[in-house]
Amino acid sequence: MAPTTMRMEVDFPAPFGPRKPQTDRAGTVKDTRSTARTRPNRLTMACASIMTWDARREGNRDGRRIVPGQAGIHSTLARSAMSPTSRTELHGGDPAMLLEEIGDGIGVVDRGGELIWMNHRLEALDAETMRRFCDCCAALMAELAADGTGRRTHLRTFKAGERTWEAAITPLVPEGGAAATRVVGVLHDVTARQRVLDRVDAIDAAGADLLALDAKSIGPLNVAERLRLIEDKVVSSMERLFGAREFEVRLLDAASQRLELVTSRGIEPLPPGRFLHATPEGNGISGRVASSGEAYLCRDAEHDPAYVAGLAGARASMTVPLLFNEKVVGTLNVESRQPARFDEEDMLCLELFGRYVAMALNILDMLVVERYTTNQRVSGTLRDEIAAPISSIRTAVADLKRDPDVPPQAIAELERAIASVESRVRGATGGPQTVLGVDRVDRSRGTDPDIAGRRIAVLDDEAPVRDAVGMVLAEAGATVDRFESSEEGCAAIERAAAAGAPYDVVISDVRMPGRNGYEVFRVTKQGCTRTQVILMTGFGYDPNHSIVRSTQEGLHCFLFKPFQAQQLVDEVRKAVAEWKGERPMSEGR
C-alpha cells in the first residue's frame, strides 16, 4: 500500500522557503500552489516534519505547531560561522538569514531521494543538477543504512551539463540515535577547480610522454635527433595544453649567466651579438625570471617596461622559470597578440609543465655527457693498453737494425707500419680534438674538382681539429681561412659578405668562447643565404642546442667529432653543390 502523503503549511523566517521545493525522479520540478499566507515560505513534504522537534520548546502560534526550520537544521553551522560578538548583534531570525546568504545551495533530501526543503540558491539551479544532487543524497543514505555509519560529512562529486559540483552531505540523525532518514547537503560549484585538476592531469600525461626516453626509443637516434624528438613533443604539448603557437625556451649557461635560446616558435630570435642574461634589470622579463626564479605575468606588453620586444605585435606574455631540483636552469616564455590572453591559472600550469621540460633537457644532457666521458675513459684505456706492445715492437726493430742479415728495406717498412699504427691510435683515442683517417683520404687525383678554388672558413678553438680540417681541404684545392676565435671568424664572414665575395662554406664548432655555433650560423646566413654551414660537435655535445636550431633554419649538416676526414670531404662537396644548385661532379664515381 502506498504511503499516505500529508501536506502541511509551515512558517519560516523570511526570505526562506522555495516556491518550488520538490523535484521528481525525472528531474522536473513539481508545481505547488502558493497562497498569500505562506508565499514564499511553503514546504511540501511526505511526512509530518523535517526533523524531530519539541512542540513545548517551539510553542504555538495561531494555534498551529511550528517546525523549527533552518535554525534547527543548521544551528551548528550558524554558531560556527559567527563570533560570539556578532551573534549578539543579530536578531532572532539571523541563523536562517545566514543560510540563505551562503553562496552554496543547501537542501534536505529524504531516503526516497525527494528534495523536501532547499534554499533559494539551490532552487535557482536547473532540474538536472537538482536531480543529480538528490541521487547522490539517496545513494549515500543507502550506503549508510548498509554499513551503519553515523553522523559525519561525506563528499560526492558529479557533473551536470558543463559544470562540476561537489556535495557535502551529512545525515540528520534523530534524537535517541535512530537511523537517519534524511540528509542535509551543501552543493558547491567546483567547475573552476575541476578544470584546473583536469589541466594538471593533462600536463602530467604530457610530461610523462616527454620523459619517455627509454633505450628502445632513443637508442638508434643521435643527439641532435633526440633533441629534435623532445622539441617536437614540447611544441605539440604547448599547442594542445595552452593553445600557444608563439613561445621560446632558453637555457641558462651557469658560467656566463647567459640565457641561450634552445628552441623558438613564432618569435624572432635576437639579432646576432645581442644576448639576454639572468639579471633583474636590462634583460627583459626572461632575465628577471631567470634571476629571481619567480614567474611573471605580463597582461599589457605595450605598457610594461620590463617587456622586451619578441613576438611582433605582442600584447601579452607569461614567462616561467625552468626549475630542476629547485634550481633555475632556464626560462619558458609564451606570448600572444591578444591583450590579457593569460591569467594566473595559465601561469601556474605553465610552471608545472616547465618542470617537465627542464627534466627532459637535463636527462638529454646527462646522456650526452655520459657518452662524452665514457668515450674519453675508453680512449685513455685503449691508448695505455696499446702503448706497451708498440714500445716492445720498437725495441725489437732496434735489435733487427743491428742484425746485418736483415735488409734495410724491411726495417724501413716495419718503421712505417709502426708509425701508421701510432698515428691511428692517436686519432682513435684523441677524442673530439682530432680528425680520423687524414692519411687515408684519396689523393690519387690531386685536387678535388668540386672543392678546388672554393673559399672556406674554419672556426674552432681546438688547434688540432682546426689545423687538420684546414689541411685536408687545402690539399683538396680550397682556399682555407682558419680562425681560433668565433668573434674573429664572424667578423671575417661579415666583411667577406659585405665585399661581395662571401665564403662558399663555413665550418664551425658549436661550442666556442664568445659566440656559439648557432650564432655563427645566423651571422653567415644574414651575410649570404647561399653560403653553406657545417657545424661540428664533440661526441654530440651541444649545450646550446645550436644544431637543432640551425637545422630548422637551413643548416647543411653537422659532424660529430671525431669524424673521418673522408666524411668531411664528402660533406664539403655536397655543400658546394648546394651553393651552385647542382650535383657534385664526383658523385657516383
XYZ file of C-alpha atoms in Angstrom:
589
model
C 0.000 0.000 0.000
C 1.364 3.382 -0.940
C 2.318 5.648 1.982
C -0.110 8.394 2.870
C 1.072 11.861 1.968
C 0.218 14.658 4.358
C 0.516 18.293 3.281
C 1.437 20.918 5.827
C 1.902 24.666 5.671
C 4.873 25.741 7.732
C 6.052 29.273 8.544
C 9.760 30.003 8.158
C 11.585 33.268 8.770
C 11.666 35.257 5.528
C 13.203 35.106 2.980
C 13.348 31.312 3.372
C 11.232 28.723 1.692
C 11.498 27.981 -2.030
C 8.408 28.365 -4.107
C 9.004 25.061 -5.950
C 10.843 22.905 -3.493
C 10.273 19.434 -4.854
C 11.886 17.663 -7.814
C 10.708 14.365 -9.199
C 12.975 11.467 -10.185
C 12.967 12.516 -13.827
C 14.497 15.821 -12.883
C 11.451 18.027 -13.481
C 10.156 20.439 -10.878
C 6.723 19.762 -9.474
C 4.484 22.808 -9.322
C 2.959 23.556 -5.941
C 0.200 26.024 -5.363
C 1.106 29.077 -3.350
C -1.129 31.026 -1.010
C -0.821 34.608 0.060
C -0.435 33.434 3.646
C 2.562 31.161 3.044
C 4.285 32.563 -0.009
C 7.232 32.260 -0.415
C 7.581 30.186 2.756
C 5.936 26.960 1.659
C 7.213 23.465 2.281
C 5.709 20.352 0.768
C 6.793 17.089 2.336
C 5.729 13.466 2.678
C 5.989 13.498 6.462
C 4.835 15.462 9.470
C 8.014 17.474 9.984
C 11.537 17.976 8.729
C 13.184 16.670 11.891
C 12.362 15.801 15.472
C 11.065 18.881 17.216
C 9.908 19.807 20.655
C 6.461 21.417 20.480
C 6.690 22.712 24.001
C 10.005 24.484 23.312
C 8.913 25.912 19.975
C 5.497 26.911 21.265
C 2.352 27.615 19.319
C 1.363 30.470 17.079
C -2.210 30.977 15.978
C -2.981 27.525 17.328
C -0.615 25.843 14.898
C 2.522 23.873 15.640
C 5.709 25.486 14.334
C 8.500 23.377 12.852
C 11.962 24.639 13.950
C 13.042 25.043 10.325
C 16.576 26.041 9.334
C 17.568 27.146 12.805
C 17.034 23.602 13.972
C 18.619 22.005 10.935
C 21.773 24.100 10.775
C 22.189 25.726 14.169
C 25.671 24.252 14.435
C 26.634 25.783 11.088
C 25.358 29.179 12.196
C 27.169 29.009 15.527
C 30.491 28.094 13.937
C 30.201 30.803 11.293
C 29.629 33.710 13.678
C 31.744 35.039 16.500
C 30.083 35.463 19.935
C 30.059 39.212 19.418
C 28.409 39.036 16.017
C 25.770 36.613 17.283
C 24.663 39.037 19.941
C 24.200 41.717 17.302
C 21.888 39.594 15.139
C 18.151 39.335 15.630
C 16.382 36.054 16.165
C 15.936 35.189 12.504
C 19.569 35.660 11.501
C 20.677 31.992 11.611
C 18.133 31.389 8.877
C 19.249 34.523 7.085
C 22.815 33.258 7.216
C 21.867 30.025 5.480
C 20.072 31.926 2.753
C 23.012 34.229 2.133
C 25.531 31.393 1.839
C 26.707 31.215 -1.747
C 26.066 27.468 -1.972
C 22.862 25.541 -2.446
C 21.511 23.767 0.644
C 18.846 21.080 0.605
C 17.293 18.342 2.724
C 16.638 15.022 0.988
C 14.777 12.001 2.340
C 15.533 8.336 1.872
C 13.474 8.157 -1.294
C 15.539 10.852 -2.950
C 12.850 13.512 -2.598
C 14.009 17.078 -2.037
C 11.862 18.202 0.885
C 13.466 21.586 1.523
C 16.018 23.824 -0.186
C 17.242 27.377 -0.034
C 16.926 29.843 -2.873
C 20.461 29.136 -4.122
C 19.570 25.531 -4.786
C 16.154 26.465 -6.152
C 17.801 28.641 -8.799
C 19.668 25.680 -10.294
C 18.399 23.659 -13.243
C 16.369 20.495 -12.807
C 19.170 18.202 -13.976
C 21.541 19.488 -11.293
C 18.914 19.095 -8.566
C 18.126 15.569 -9.755
C 21.787 14.571 -9.617
C 22.081 16.154 -6.173
C 19.110 14.128 -4.909
C 20.515 10.934 -6.415
C 23.823 11.479 -4.581
C 21.998 12.015 -1.295
C 19.792 8.933 -1.756
C 22.779 6.773 -2.697
C 24.629 7.916 0.408
C 21.697 7.068 2.675
C 21.610 3.588 1.156
C 25.306 3.179 1.926
C 24.855 4.447 5.470
C 21.985 2.037 6.059
C 24.166 -0.835 4.875
C 27.242 -0.146 6.993
C 25.671 1.655 9.942
C 27.867 4.733 9.679
C 26.784 7.556 11.990
C 26.887 11.313 11.687
C 29.766 12.577 9.603
C 30.104 14.562 6.399
C 30.637 12.787 3.090
C 31.798 14.393 -0.163
C 30.374 13.421 -3.526
C 31.277 14.949 -6.920
C 29.187 14.845 -10.085
C 28.827 16.587 -13.443
C 25.674 18.161 -14.751
C 25.922 19.643 -18.199
C 29.103 21.684 -18.482
C 29.525 22.180 -14.739
C 31.038 20.093 -11.960
C 29.518 20.048 -8.483
C 30.644 18.832 -5.082
C 28.065 17.907 -2.458
C 28.953 17.833 1.249
C 26.279 15.537 2.690
C 25.600 14.969 6.402
C 22.993 12.578 7.878
C 20.316 14.157 10.078
C 20.348 11.742 12.998
C 17.197 11.981 15.154
C 17.387 12.217 18.913
C 17.955 8.871 20.511
C 20.416 7.690 17.860
C 17.899 6.213 15.456
C 18.905 5.653 11.849
C 18.929 8.755 9.705
C 16.080 9.028 7.248
C 17.155 12.363 5.847
C 20.377 14.094 4.946
C 21.293 17.715 4.514
C 23.581 18.587 1.627
C 25.584 21.658 0.734
C 26.142 21.903 -3.022
C 29.196 23.803 -4.223
C 30.162 24.646 -7.804
C 33.699 23.277 -8.301
C 33.839 23.703 -12.068
C 36.869 26.010 -11.913
C 38.708 23.705 -9.542
C 37.933 20.656 -11.655
C 39.127 22.471 -14.762
C 42.476 23.073 -13.069
C 42.664 19.442 -11.947
C 41.896 18.265 -15.478
C 44.611 20.568 -16.842
C 47.083 19.257 -14.283
C 46.252 15.672 -15.264
C 46.786 16.552 -18.931
C 50.108 18.223 -18.088
C 51.218 15.178 -16.098
C 50.386 12.938 -19.053
C 52.288 15.205 -21.455
C 55.213 15.327 -19.020
C 55.327 11.553 -18.743
C 55.452 11.321 -22.526
C 58.184 13.958 -22.600
C 60.296 11.915 -20.182
C 59.767 8.626 -22.018
C 63.405 8.474 -23.114
C 63.915 4.731 -22.925
C 66.749 2.964 -24.706
C 64.425 1.455 -27.314
C 63.023 4.790 -28.466
C 66.183 6.901 -28.410
C 68.906 4.279 -28.819
C 69.034 4.473 -32.651
C 68.997 8.306 -32.600
C 71.965 10.626 -32.451
C 71.998 13.523 -30.018
C 70.523 16.048 -32.438
C 67.716 13.648 -33.348
C 66.996 13.046 -29.658
C 66.737 16.762 -29.011
C 64.501 17.186 -32.037
C 62.253 14.431 -30.662
C 61.920 16.292 -27.359
C 61.355 19.565 -29.146
C 58.555 18.107 -31.273
C 56.857 16.845 -28.118
C 57.188 20.245 -26.453
C 55.713 22.015 -29.482
C 52.779 19.603 -29.630
C 52.112 19.871 -25.892
C 52.302 23.667 -25.841
C 49.652 23.951 -28.530
C 47.429 21.271 -27.025
C 47.674 22.376 -23.385
C 47.936 26.143 -23.726
C 46.870 26.930 -27.287
C 50.319 28.516 -27.666
C 51.958 28.789 -31.070
C 54.433 31.523 -30.125
C 56.943 30.602 -27.429
C 60.639 30.152 -26.756
C 62.752 28.014 -24.438
C 66.069 29.297 -23.118
C 68.687 27.505 -21.043
C 70.902 29.269 -18.533
C 74.664 28.994 -19.037
C 75.945 28.782 -15.465
C 79.374 30.199 -16.297
C 78.321 33.261 -18.304
C 74.766 33.624 -16.882
C 73.639 33.932 -20.492
C 70.187 32.705 -21.494
C 70.847 30.625 -24.596
C 67.954 30.068 -26.993
C 67.147 26.361 -27.314
C 64.001 26.417 -29.378
C 61.608 29.051 -30.632
C 58.249 29.052 -32.397
C 56.841 32.232 -33.921
C 59.194 34.542 -32.002
C 62.075 36.117 -33.910
C 65.469 35.383 -32.286
C 67.543 38.284 -31.021
C 69.911 39.879 -33.560
C 73.409 38.323 -33.730
C 75.633 39.686 -30.996
C 72.750 40.557 -28.677
C 72.224 38.371 -25.616
C 69.969 38.007 -22.599
C 71.488 37.470 -19.162
C 69.964 36.387 -15.866
C 69.796 39.823 -14.273
C 66.772 41.652 -12.823
C 67.181 44.750 -14.988
C 68.027 45.418 -18.622
C 67.411 41.885 -19.909
C 63.669 41.830 -20.284
C 61.212 39.630 -18.459
C 63.199 36.451 -19.169
C 66.263 37.927 -17.465
C 64.176 38.931 -14.456
C 62.548 35.497 -14.174
C 65.887 33.671 -14.504
C 67.371 35.938 -11.844
C 64.533 35.721 -9.319
C 63.168 32.259 -10.042
C 59.638 33.701 -9.963
C 57.122 33.590 -12.813
C 55.971 36.849 -14.405
C 52.587 37.581 -15.983
C 52.540 40.470 -18.454
C 48.951 41.457 -19.178
C 49.772 44.522 -21.278
C 53.041 44.254 -23.204
C 52.642 47.711 -24.719
C 52.872 49.439 -21.343
C 55.012 47.035 -19.309
C 58.561 48.474 -19.099
C 60.020 45.040 -18.341
C 58.854 43.599 -21.665
C 61.461 43.328 -24.442
C 60.042 43.002 -27.951
C 59.887 39.413 -29.129
C 56.714 38.462 -30.981
C 55.726 41.123 -33.496
C 52.602 42.871 -32.221
C 52.652 41.071 -28.865
C 50.076 42.280 -26.328
C 50.535 39.757 -23.516
C 53.057 37.212 -22.275
C 53.809 34.873 -19.423
C 57.300 33.720 -18.500
C 58.142 30.961 -16.029
C 61.443 29.582 -14.753
C 62.583 26.108 -15.748
C 63.377 24.519 -12.394
C 65.389 21.365 -11.784
C 65.988 20.400 -8.157
C 64.608 23.862 -7.283
C 67.430 25.484 -9.250
C 66.762 27.747 -12.229
C 68.152 26.156 -15.389
C 66.303 28.276 -17.956
C 63.073 30.030 -18.891
C 59.929 29.298 -20.879
C 58.267 32.334 -22.439
C 54.844 32.345 -24.148
C 53.489 35.382 -25.996
C 50.216 36.375 -27.644
C 48.816 39.183 -29.775
C 45.623 39.123 -27.705
C 45.520 41.514 -24.712
C 45.228 39.873 -21.274
C 45.410 36.491 -23.003
C 46.815 34.701 -19.934
C 45.850 34.541 -16.267
C 47.289 33.151 -13.038
C 45.850 29.713 -13.738
C 47.638 29.555 -17.094
C 50.878 30.634 -15.451
C 50.567 28.031 -12.694
C 50.024 25.271 -15.248
C 52.915 26.534 -17.379
C 55.213 26.416 -14.344
C 54.295 22.773 -13.821
C 54.901 21.892 -17.464
C 58.186 23.823 -17.347
C 59.475 21.427 -14.703
C 58.946 18.524 -17.086
C 60.752 20.400 -19.866
C 63.679 21.052 -17.523
C 63.856 17.382 -16.535
C 63.750 16.193 -20.147
C 66.538 18.545 -21.238
C 68.603 17.587 -18.198
C 68.231 13.883 -18.976
C 69.316 14.521 -22.548
C 72.370 16.478 -21.418
C 73.296 13.741 -18.951
C 73.122 11.148 -21.727
C 75.427 13.257 -23.884
C 77.867 13.953 -21.053
C 77.884 10.264 -20.152
C 78.722 9.392 -23.753
C 81.416 12.073 -23.805
C 83.067 10.941 -20.564
C 82.727 7.255 -21.477
C 84.498 7.839 -24.792
C 87.250 9.745 -23.011
C 87.695 6.944 -20.491
C 87.705 4.237 -23.163
C 90.114 6.249 -25.296
C 92.532 6.615 -22.394
C 92.368 2.904 -21.600
C 92.911 1.955 -25.253
C 95.882 4.294 -25.562
C 97.507 2.851 -22.425
C 96.878 -0.739 -23.490
C 98.453 -0.271 -26.930
C 101.411 1.808 -25.789
C 103.300 -1.107 -24.208
C 103.077 -3.509 -27.223
C 104.180 -0.754 -29.621
C 107.117 0.032 -27.371
C 108.100 -3.651 -27.433
C 107.876 -3.707 -31.228
C 110.111 -0.639 -31.473
C 112.670 -2.335 -29.225
C 112.587 -5.419 -31.470
C 113.066 -3.252 -34.578
C 116.069 -1.603 -32.932
C 117.565 -5.072 -32.362
C 116.921 -6.002 -36.004
C 118.820 -2.942 -37.161
C 121.950 -4.416 -35.585
C 121.491 -7.693 -37.470
C 123.433 -7.499 -40.778
C 121.289 -10.225 -42.293
C 118.103 -8.079 -42.181
C 117.697 -5.897 -45.308
C 117.323 -2.127 -44.687
C 114.156 -2.109 -46.785
C 112.482 -4.490 -44.309
C 113.490 -2.293 -41.385
C 112.079 0.787 -43.128
C 108.810 -0.993 -43.863
C 108.450 -2.006 -40.215
C 109.079 1.562 -39.066
C 106.457 2.915 -41.475
C 103.948 0.352 -40.198
C 104.668 1.280 -36.585
C 104.307 4.985 -37.364
C 100.991 4.321 -39.114
C 99.682 2.325 -36.156
C 100.723 5.067 -33.733
C 99.042 7.703 -35.879
C 95.801 5.771 -35.994
C 95.874 5.115 -32.260
C 96.345 8.817 -31.622
C 93.427 9.576 -33.909
C 91.183 6.929 -32.360
C 91.996 7.954 -28.796
C 92.248 11.687 -29.320
C 88.507 12.165 -28.853
C 86.970 15.347 -30.228
C 90.368 17.020 -30.571
C 91.214 15.078 -33.691
C 90.141 14.118 -37.220
C 90.286 10.449 -38.150
C 91.783 8.951 -41.289
C 93.688 12.002 -42.525
C 96.305 9.673 -44.012
C 93.644 7.652 -45.837
C 91.984 10.440 -47.843
C 92.044 9.665 -51.570
C 94.672 11.973 -53.083
C 95.272 9.961 -56.248
C 93.680 12.641 -58.475
C 95.327 15.603 -56.740
C 92.909 18.444 -56.064
C 89.188 17.724 -55.851
C 87.252 19.232 -58.823
C 84.272 20.087 -56.602
C 86.319 21.797 -53.902
C 89.200 23.370 -55.828
C 89.076 27.180 -55.808
C 86.347 27.411 -53.164
C 86.682 29.762 -50.189
C 86.136 28.027 -46.870
C 86.238 29.432 -43.315
C 87.112 27.065 -40.449
C 86.298 28.190 -36.878
C 87.488 26.060 -33.947
C 89.322 26.954 -30.765
C 90.962 23.479 -30.725
C 94.134 23.771 -32.817
C 94.418 20.037 -33.737
C 90.955 19.983 -35.311
C 91.287 23.400 -36.907
C 94.626 22.511 -38.474
C 93.557 19.024 -39.583
C 90.372 20.286 -41.266
C 92.266 23.145 -42.894
C 94.999 20.829 -44.171
C 92.580 18.277 -45.677
C 90.569 20.952 -47.507
C 93.660 22.856 -48.639
C 95.060 19.654 -50.157
C 91.725 19.298 -51.988
C 92.362 22.705 -53.590
C 90.270 25.047 -51.399
C 91.363 28.426 -50.085
C 91.018 27.990 -46.328
C 90.901 30.716 -43.664
C 91.311 29.414 -40.105
C 90.023 31.219 -37.021
C 90.658 30.388 -33.381
C 88.123 32.946 -32.139
C 84.426 32.932 -33.008
C 84.353 36.730 -32.837
C 87.240 36.987 -35.272
C 85.647 34.435 -37.569
C 82.237 36.158 -37.554
C 83.873 39.497 -38.320
C 85.688 37.961 -41.309
C 82.466 36.343 -42.550
C 80.639 39.690 -42.350
C 83.457 41.521 -44.154
C 83.541 38.957 -46.945
C 79.780 39.193 -47.472
C 79.873 42.996 -47.408
C 82.637 42.982 -50.037
C 80.538 40.830 -52.359
C 82.841 37.817 -52.015
C 81.165 35.623 -49.380
C 82.597 32.285 -48.310
C 81.291 29.238 -50.111
C 81.320 27.114 -46.952
C 81.704 27.918 -43.249
C 82.724 25.109 -40.875
C 82.408 25.895 -37.161
C 82.493 24.176 -33.802
C 79.249 24.594 -31.841
C 80.932 25.379 -28.542
C 83.399 28.232 -28.666
C 84.099 31.185 -26.372
C 82.095 34.228 -27.418
C 79.561 33.076 -29.982
C 78.183 29.568 -30.236
C 77.533 27.596 -33.391
C 74.005 28.887 -33.880
C 75.181 32.494 -33.761
C 77.922 31.739 -36.294
C 75.224 30.167 -38.479
C 72.978 33.243 -38.235
C 75.805 35.668 -38.986
C 76.712 33.596 -42.035
C 73.154 33.385 -43.370
C 72.484 37.075 -42.792
C 75.534 37.900 -44.866
C 74.726 35.459 -47.674
C 71.913 32.922 -47.662
C 73.712 30.747 -50.225
C 76.736 30.136 -48.010
C 76.520 26.618 -46.608
C 77.286 25.963 -42.942
C 78.614 22.770 -41.366
C 78.690 22.532 -37.564
C 80.983 20.253 -35.564
C 80.465 18.941 -32.042
C 82.399 16.598 -29.783
C 80.530 13.285 -29.354
C 77.304 15.193 -29.962
C 77.829 17.549 -27.016
C 75.836 20.664 -27.874
C 74.970 22.546 -24.669
C 73.400 25.460 -26.543
C 71.444 23.151 -28.867
C 72.864 25.000 -31.850
C 72.470 22.028 -34.157
C 68.711 21.667 -33.809
C 68.053 25.394 -34.098
C 70.319 25.707 -37.126
C 68.848 22.617 -38.768
C 65.400 24.222 -38.585
C 66.737 27.238 -40.453
C 68.751 25.567 -43.191
C 71.931 24.039 -41.734
C 73.683 21.908 -44.358
C 74.848 19.210 -41.937
C 76.632 18.533 -38.668
C 79.621 16.324 -37.881
C 80.242 14.511 -34.616
C 83.874 14.606 -33.556
C 85.957 12.634 -34.073
C 84.806 12.290 -37.688
C 86.550 10.757 -40.677
C 88.473 13.093 -42.958
C 86.826 11.488 -45.983
C 83.400 12.242 -44.474
C 84.435 15.883 -44.185
C 85.474 15.982 -47.842
C 82.212 14.345 -48.937
C 80.073 16.828 -46.990
C 82.009 19.823 -48.323
C 81.436 18.544 -51.868
C 77.695 18.375 -51.204
C 77.722 21.835 -49.634
C 79.462 23.340 -52.659
C 76.958 21.617 -54.937
C 74.098 23.181 -52.958
C 75.763 26.579 -53.386
C 75.863 26.041 -57.141
C 72.474 24.310 -57.226
C 73.849 21.217 -58.942
C 75.031 17.707 -58.175
C 78.678 17.157 -57.121
C 80.914 16.220 -60.074
C 82.425 13.342 -58.126
C 79.082 11.857 -57.098
C 78.596 8.328 -58.325
C 82.182 7.815 -59.433
